[in-house]
Short mmCIF file of C-alpha atoms in Angstrom, two decimals:
data_model
loop_
_atom_site.label_atom_id
_atom_site.label_comp_id
_atom_site.label_asym_id
_atom_site.label_seq_id
_atom_site.Cartn_x
_atom_site.Cartn_y
_atom_site.Cartn_z
CA UNK J 1 -11.65 -111.38 238.77
CA UNK J 2 -13.19 -113.81 241.54
CA UNK J 3 -11.12 -116.99 242.89
CA UNK J 4 -11.93 -120.21 241.89
CA UNK J 5 -14.10 -121.05 245.17
CA UNK J 6 -16.54 -118.10 244.00
CA UNK J 7 -16.32 -119.23 240.38
CA UNK J 8 -17.56 -123.01 241.61
CA UNK J 9 -19.86 -121.50 244.18
CA UNK J 10 -21.88 -119.58 241.50
CA UNK J 11 -21.20 -122.77 239.14
CA UNK J 12 -22.84 -124.95 241.71
CA UNK J 13 -26.09 -122.55 242.38
CA UNK J 14 -26.50 -122.45 238.55
CA UNK J 15 -25.86 -126.26 238.23
CA UNK J 16 -28.82 -126.84 240.98
CA UNK J 17 -31.32 -124.73 238.72
CA UNK J 18 -30.35 -126.27 235.57
CA UNK J 19 -29.62 -129.69 237.54
CA UNK J 20 -33.11 -129.75 238.21
CA UNK J 21 -34.36 -129.71 234.42
CA UNK J 22 -31.36 -132.36 233.74
CA UNK J 23 -32.97 -134.65 236.41
CA UNK J 24 -29.74 -133.54 238.89
CA UNK J 25 -26.67 -134.06 237.16
#
């Protein structure tokens, strides 16, 4: 399993893509 930092890194990357549609979460 990846470390928590890795998970946050990937989550942040997805958040940026999805955040654009949500108006910057």
